XYZ file of C-alpha atoms in Angstrom:
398
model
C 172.775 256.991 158.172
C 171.446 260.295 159.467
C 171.548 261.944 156.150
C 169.824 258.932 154.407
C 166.994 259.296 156.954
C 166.482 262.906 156.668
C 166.480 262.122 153.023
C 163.989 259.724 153.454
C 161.963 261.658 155.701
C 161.744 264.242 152.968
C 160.130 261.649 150.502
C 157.508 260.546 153.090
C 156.439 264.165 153.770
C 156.094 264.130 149.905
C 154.146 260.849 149.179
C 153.902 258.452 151.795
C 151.490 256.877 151.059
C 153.504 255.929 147.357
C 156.546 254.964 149.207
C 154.260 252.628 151.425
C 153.008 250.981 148.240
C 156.483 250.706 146.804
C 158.090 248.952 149.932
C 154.409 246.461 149.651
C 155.966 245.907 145.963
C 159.008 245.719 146.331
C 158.438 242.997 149.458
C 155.976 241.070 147.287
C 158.536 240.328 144.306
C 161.324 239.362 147.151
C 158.994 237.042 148.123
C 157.349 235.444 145.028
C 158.976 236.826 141.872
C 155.673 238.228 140.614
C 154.927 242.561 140.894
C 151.685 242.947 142.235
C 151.138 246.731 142.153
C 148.720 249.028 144.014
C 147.688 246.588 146.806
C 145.278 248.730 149.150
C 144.969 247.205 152.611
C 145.292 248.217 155.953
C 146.199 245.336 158.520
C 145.719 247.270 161.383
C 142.101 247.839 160.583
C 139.350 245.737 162.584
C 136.419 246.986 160.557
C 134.663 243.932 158.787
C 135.560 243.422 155.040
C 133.127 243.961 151.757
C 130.466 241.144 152.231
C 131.284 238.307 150.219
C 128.795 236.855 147.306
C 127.515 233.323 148.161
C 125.296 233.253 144.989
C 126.483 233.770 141.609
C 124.669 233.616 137.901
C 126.164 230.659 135.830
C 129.226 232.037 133.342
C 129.192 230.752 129.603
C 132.273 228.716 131.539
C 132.748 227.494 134.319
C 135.943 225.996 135.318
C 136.586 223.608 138.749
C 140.047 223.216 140.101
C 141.087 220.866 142.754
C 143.472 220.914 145.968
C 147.079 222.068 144.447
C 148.441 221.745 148.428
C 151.814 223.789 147.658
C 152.629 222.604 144.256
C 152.678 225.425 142.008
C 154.091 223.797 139.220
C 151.044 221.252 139.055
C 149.234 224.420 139.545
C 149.872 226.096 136.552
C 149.800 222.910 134.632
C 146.024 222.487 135.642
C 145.283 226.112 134.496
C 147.317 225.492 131.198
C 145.031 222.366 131.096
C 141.742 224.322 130.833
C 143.468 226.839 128.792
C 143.082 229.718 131.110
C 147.101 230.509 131.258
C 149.925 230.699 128.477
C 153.261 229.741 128.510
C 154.329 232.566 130.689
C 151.719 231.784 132.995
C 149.617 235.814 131.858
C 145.735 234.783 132.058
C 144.110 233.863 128.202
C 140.893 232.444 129.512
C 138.847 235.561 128.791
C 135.245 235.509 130.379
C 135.782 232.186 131.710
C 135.016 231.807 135.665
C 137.103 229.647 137.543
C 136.618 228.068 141.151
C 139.732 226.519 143.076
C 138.433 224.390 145.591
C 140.860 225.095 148.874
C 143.671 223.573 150.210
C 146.576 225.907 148.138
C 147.943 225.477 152.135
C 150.465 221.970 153.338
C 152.285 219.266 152.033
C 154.214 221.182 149.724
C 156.922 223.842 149.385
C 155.278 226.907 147.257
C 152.282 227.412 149.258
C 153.120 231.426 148.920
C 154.069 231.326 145.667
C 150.324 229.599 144.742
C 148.613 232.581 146.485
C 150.857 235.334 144.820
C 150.196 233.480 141.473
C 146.465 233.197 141.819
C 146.140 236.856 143.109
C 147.858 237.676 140.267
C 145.829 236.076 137.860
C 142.395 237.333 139.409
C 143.414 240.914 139.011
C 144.514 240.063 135.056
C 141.224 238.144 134.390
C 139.430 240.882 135.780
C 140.125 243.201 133.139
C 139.055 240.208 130.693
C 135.506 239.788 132.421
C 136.762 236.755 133.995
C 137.171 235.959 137.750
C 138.478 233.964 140.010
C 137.583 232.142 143.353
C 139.391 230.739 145.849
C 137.497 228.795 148.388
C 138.795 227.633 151.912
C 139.395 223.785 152.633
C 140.329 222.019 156.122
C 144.051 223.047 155.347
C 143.421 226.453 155.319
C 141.185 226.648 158.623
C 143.906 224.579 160.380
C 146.718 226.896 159.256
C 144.688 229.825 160.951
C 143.759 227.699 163.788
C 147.592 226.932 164.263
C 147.384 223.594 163.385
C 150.521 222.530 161.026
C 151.019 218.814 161.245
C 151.216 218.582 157.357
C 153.482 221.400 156.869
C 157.077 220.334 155.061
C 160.291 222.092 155.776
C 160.814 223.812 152.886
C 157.104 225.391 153.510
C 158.529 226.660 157.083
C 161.342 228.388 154.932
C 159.273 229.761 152.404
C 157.153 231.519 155.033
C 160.362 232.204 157.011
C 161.859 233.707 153.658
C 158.549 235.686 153.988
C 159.118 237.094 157.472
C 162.549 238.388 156.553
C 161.483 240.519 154.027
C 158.332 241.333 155.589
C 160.274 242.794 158.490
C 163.117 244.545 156.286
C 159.670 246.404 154.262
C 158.405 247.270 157.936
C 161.544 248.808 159.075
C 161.604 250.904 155.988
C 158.270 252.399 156.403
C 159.084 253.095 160.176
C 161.767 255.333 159.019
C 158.694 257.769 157.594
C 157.329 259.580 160.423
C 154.216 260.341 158.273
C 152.835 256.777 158.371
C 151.444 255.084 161.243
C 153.947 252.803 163.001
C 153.551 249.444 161.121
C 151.871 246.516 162.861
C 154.297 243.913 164.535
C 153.503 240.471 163.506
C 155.347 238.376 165.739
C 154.032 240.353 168.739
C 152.624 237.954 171.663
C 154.373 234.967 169.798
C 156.975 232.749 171.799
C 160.715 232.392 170.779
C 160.445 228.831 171.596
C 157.986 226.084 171.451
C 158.195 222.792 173.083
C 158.595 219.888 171.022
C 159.704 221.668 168.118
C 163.170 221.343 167.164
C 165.343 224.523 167.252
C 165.856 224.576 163.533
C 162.350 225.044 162.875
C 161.395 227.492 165.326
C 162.103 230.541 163.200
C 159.708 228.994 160.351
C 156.765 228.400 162.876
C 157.063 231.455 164.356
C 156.795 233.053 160.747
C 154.231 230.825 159.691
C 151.958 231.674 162.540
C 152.764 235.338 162.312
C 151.464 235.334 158.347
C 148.445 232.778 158.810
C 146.922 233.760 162.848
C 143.943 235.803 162.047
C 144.647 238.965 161.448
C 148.064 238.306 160.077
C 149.344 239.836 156.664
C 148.634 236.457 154.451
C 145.737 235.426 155.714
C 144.005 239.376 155.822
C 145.504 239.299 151.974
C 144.617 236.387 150.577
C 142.559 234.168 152.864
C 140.183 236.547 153.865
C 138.192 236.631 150.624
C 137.674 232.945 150.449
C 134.362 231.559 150.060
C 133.627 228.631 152.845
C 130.653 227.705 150.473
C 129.601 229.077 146.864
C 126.591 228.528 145.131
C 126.779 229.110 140.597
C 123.866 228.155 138.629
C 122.530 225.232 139.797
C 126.311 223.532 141.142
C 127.165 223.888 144.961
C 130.985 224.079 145.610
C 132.742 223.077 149.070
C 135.989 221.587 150.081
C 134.386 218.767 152.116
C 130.616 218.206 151.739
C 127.521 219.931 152.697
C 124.914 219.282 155.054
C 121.343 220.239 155.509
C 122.113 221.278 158.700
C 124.558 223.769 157.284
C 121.798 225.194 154.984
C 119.549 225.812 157.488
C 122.250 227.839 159.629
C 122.706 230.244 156.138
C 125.366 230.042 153.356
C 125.917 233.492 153.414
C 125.948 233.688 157.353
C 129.165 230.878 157.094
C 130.787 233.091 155.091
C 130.849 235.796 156.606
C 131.327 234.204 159.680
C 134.602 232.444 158.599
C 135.988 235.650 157.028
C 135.721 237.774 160.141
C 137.127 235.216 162.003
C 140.274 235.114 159.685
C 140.250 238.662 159.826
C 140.694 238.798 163.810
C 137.274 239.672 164.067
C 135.669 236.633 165.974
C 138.607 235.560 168.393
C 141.105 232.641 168.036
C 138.859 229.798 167.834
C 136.804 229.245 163.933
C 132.811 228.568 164.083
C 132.330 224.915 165.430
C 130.654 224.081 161.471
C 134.426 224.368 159.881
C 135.708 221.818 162.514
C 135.188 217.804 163.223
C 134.240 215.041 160.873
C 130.977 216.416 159.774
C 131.973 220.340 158.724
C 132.322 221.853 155.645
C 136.185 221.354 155.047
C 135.880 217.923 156.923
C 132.791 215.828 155.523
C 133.583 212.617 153.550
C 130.214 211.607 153.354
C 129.912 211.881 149.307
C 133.582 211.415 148.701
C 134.360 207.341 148.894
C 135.610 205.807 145.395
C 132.967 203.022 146.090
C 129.675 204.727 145.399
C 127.596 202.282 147.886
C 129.523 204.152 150.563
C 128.248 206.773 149.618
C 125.279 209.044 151.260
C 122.968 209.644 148.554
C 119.885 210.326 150.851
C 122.103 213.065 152.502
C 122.982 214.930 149.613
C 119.805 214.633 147.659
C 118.236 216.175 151.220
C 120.863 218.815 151.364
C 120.298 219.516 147.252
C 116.490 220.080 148.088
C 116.712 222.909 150.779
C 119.113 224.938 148.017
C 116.808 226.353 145.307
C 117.640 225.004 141.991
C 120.812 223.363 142.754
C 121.436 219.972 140.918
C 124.823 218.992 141.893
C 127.687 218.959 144.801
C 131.180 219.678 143.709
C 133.682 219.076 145.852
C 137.520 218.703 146.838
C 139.260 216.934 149.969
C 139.411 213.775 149.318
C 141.885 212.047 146.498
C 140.484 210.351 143.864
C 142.674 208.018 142.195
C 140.261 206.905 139.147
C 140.433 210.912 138.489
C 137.694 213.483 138.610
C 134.179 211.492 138.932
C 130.414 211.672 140.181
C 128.490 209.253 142.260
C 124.851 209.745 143.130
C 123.171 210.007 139.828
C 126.251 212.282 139.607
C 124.880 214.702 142.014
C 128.462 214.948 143.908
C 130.870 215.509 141.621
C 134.526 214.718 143.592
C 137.436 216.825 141.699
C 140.813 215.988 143.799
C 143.183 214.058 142.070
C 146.183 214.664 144.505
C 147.808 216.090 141.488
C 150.622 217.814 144.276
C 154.067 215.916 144.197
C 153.182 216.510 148.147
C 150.065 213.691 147.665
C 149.726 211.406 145.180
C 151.476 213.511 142.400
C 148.530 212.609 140.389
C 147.912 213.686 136.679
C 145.983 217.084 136.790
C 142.459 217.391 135.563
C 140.143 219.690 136.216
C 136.445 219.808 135.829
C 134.689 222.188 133.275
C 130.765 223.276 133.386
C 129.420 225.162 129.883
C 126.043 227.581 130.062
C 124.110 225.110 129.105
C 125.291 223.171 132.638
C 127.118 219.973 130.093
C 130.179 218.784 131.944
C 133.670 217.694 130.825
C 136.449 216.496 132.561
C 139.811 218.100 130.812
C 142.564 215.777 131.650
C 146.073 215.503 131.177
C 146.012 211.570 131.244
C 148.125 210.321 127.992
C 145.627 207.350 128.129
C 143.336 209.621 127.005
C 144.641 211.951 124.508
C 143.914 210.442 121.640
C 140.824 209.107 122.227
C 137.480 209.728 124.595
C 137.998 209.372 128.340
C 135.366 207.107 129.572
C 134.339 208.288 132.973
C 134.105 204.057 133.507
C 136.286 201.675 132.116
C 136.691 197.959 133.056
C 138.993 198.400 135.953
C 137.347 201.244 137.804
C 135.547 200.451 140.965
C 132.182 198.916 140.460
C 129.269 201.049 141.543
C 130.494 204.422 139.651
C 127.844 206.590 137.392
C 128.865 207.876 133.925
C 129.763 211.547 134.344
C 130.842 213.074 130.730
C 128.897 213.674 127.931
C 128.595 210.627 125.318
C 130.551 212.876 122.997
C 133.361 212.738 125.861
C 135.280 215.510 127.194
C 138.021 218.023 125.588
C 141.591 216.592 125.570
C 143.839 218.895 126.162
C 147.731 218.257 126.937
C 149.855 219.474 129.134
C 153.180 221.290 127.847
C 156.178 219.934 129.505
């Protein structure tokens, strides 16, 4: 063991900083199958992050993805939907932008696996002129908070699967004298928990080692979440938006959120991502019956944002599939497609230049015809959302 370490010491006096990025590979694929070279991140830094764009230009597409809650298979099958994937799951969607809504986090087993694959697939549309954005929902502020009452128990052994290789990748770059000692995770966390049986102890310690702010997943991935995004003239946010919220600044909620995921803001998130009436929270535009529906709210709230026509939003299932209510000024895009909801067909919603929507679904009801957004037994009180030439069938490979 000596000889290997002197060994090894002679590589890191050489190139530590490529041996760092090799163990960061090498950990990656343990964990998720997929190589995700030259990573650059430092997760013992405390200096705030690039600021985050609120405001975008509208693409020539636009496409609007819905809560995939640990699923990955329904995942892909939504992205092979809108033809933005192939077969193997490399990016084909060119320019195309695409928004995923929040909640990747709970209920499911390949929560992980969903943020590997999506990081993966922003860095390949990149070099297309595409992009990708992933946006936070209540699921992912309560995995930060601490909060896991929806996760399963093969999600504690993913992230526990996590930890262990995590660890072995840490141990290897303490053996180079050259780079700084890593980070700890699991530092200040307790070995046991009360109420929480002992076979799931190592998983919840893992899980809040990854997801506490500043931990390794949520510095990776979470951190560069929007909380609220503005493209063209659509608004996107998990729950709903208030005027209220407006007022307080889109960008300042951003940023806001993302220092506080990045340890930068303590252990409690801003009060406006918490409670019935926050961002990740609201259900105010979201009931299937339209006359529950707040109209006057989210016309109010669409006023105070300079030419913004609609509200699209996640959070709450819709089992008549992707539809608008309001004049179809909130547009509601979460089917429950996850086997860990509803296991509802996937569908996704797709904006053009020109601001026409479509709803692509997956629906064999549909495929060889045009998907009414109404039919005869859909709740009463529900606007017509697709163009009269209906919406772009595409199905989903088995």
């Amino acid at each position: 063991m000596g000889e290997i370490t002197e060994r090894n010491g002679s590589i890191c006096q050489l190139v530590p900083e490529l041996l760092s990025s090799f163990v960061d590979t090498f950990v990656d694929y343990s964990v998720s199958g997929l190589f995700l070279p030259n990573f650059n991140s430092n997760p013992n830094s405390t200096s705030s992050p690039t600021i985050l764009q609120t405001h975008c230009p509208p693409p020539d597409r636009l496409v609007a993805i819905g809560d995939l809650h640990g699923d990955l298979e329904k995942s892909q099958e939504a992205f092979r939907l809108a033809g933005l994937i192939d077969s193997n799951g490399k990016w084909i969607g060119g320019s195309t932008t695409v928004v995923q809504i929040g909640d990747v986090l709970d209920r499911g087993s390949e929560e992980l696996k969903i943020l590997y694959f999506l990081e993966k697939l922003k860095r390949e549309a990149a070099k297309s002129g595409g992009s990708i954005i992933s946006m936070n929902g209540n699921h992912e502020i309560m995995n930060v908070k601490g909060d896991f009452r929806f996760v399963t128990k093969k999600g504690l052994d993913e992230f526990k699967n996590w930890a262990d290789w995590f660890t072995i990748g840490n141990h290897m770059k303490a053996l180079c004298k050259e780079l700084k000692k890593p980070k700890d995770p699991f530092s200040g966390i307790p070995a046991v928990f009360p109420g929480i049986k002992k076979e799931f102890v190592d998983g919840f310690r893992a899980r809040i080692a990854a997801l506490q702010p500043n931990g390794p997943i949520a510095t990776r991935f979470l951190s560069q979440n929007l909380t609220v995004l503005v493209i063209g003239d659509s608004v996107f946010v998990h729950g709903g938006l208030l005027a209220e919220h407006v007022d307080y600044g889109l960008d300042r909620i951003n940023k806001e959120v993302r220092d506080w995921i990045c340890g930068l803001k303590g252990r409690q998130p801003p009060s406006y991502v918490i409670g019935r009436n926050s961002l990740v929270w609201l259900r105010k535009f979201s009931d299937e019956l339209a006359k529950n529906c707040d109209c006057s709210a989210l016309e109010h709230t669409l006023a105070t944002i300079p030419g913004a026509k609609r509200m699209i939003m996640g959070h709450t299932i819709q089992k008549s599939g992707i539809n608008g209510v309001c004049s179809n000024k909130a547009i509601r895009i979460d089917v429950g497609m996850s086997r860990g909801c509803t296991n509802g067909l996937p569908e996704v919603l797709e904006i053009n230049k020109n601001s026409t929507i479509q709803i692509l679904t997956s629906n064999p009801l549909y495929l060889s015809k045009e998907k009414p957004y109404l039919d005869a037994n859909r709740m009463d009180g529900l606007g017509v959302l697709v163009p009269e030439q209906g919406p772009k069938q595409v199905e989903v490979k088995a």
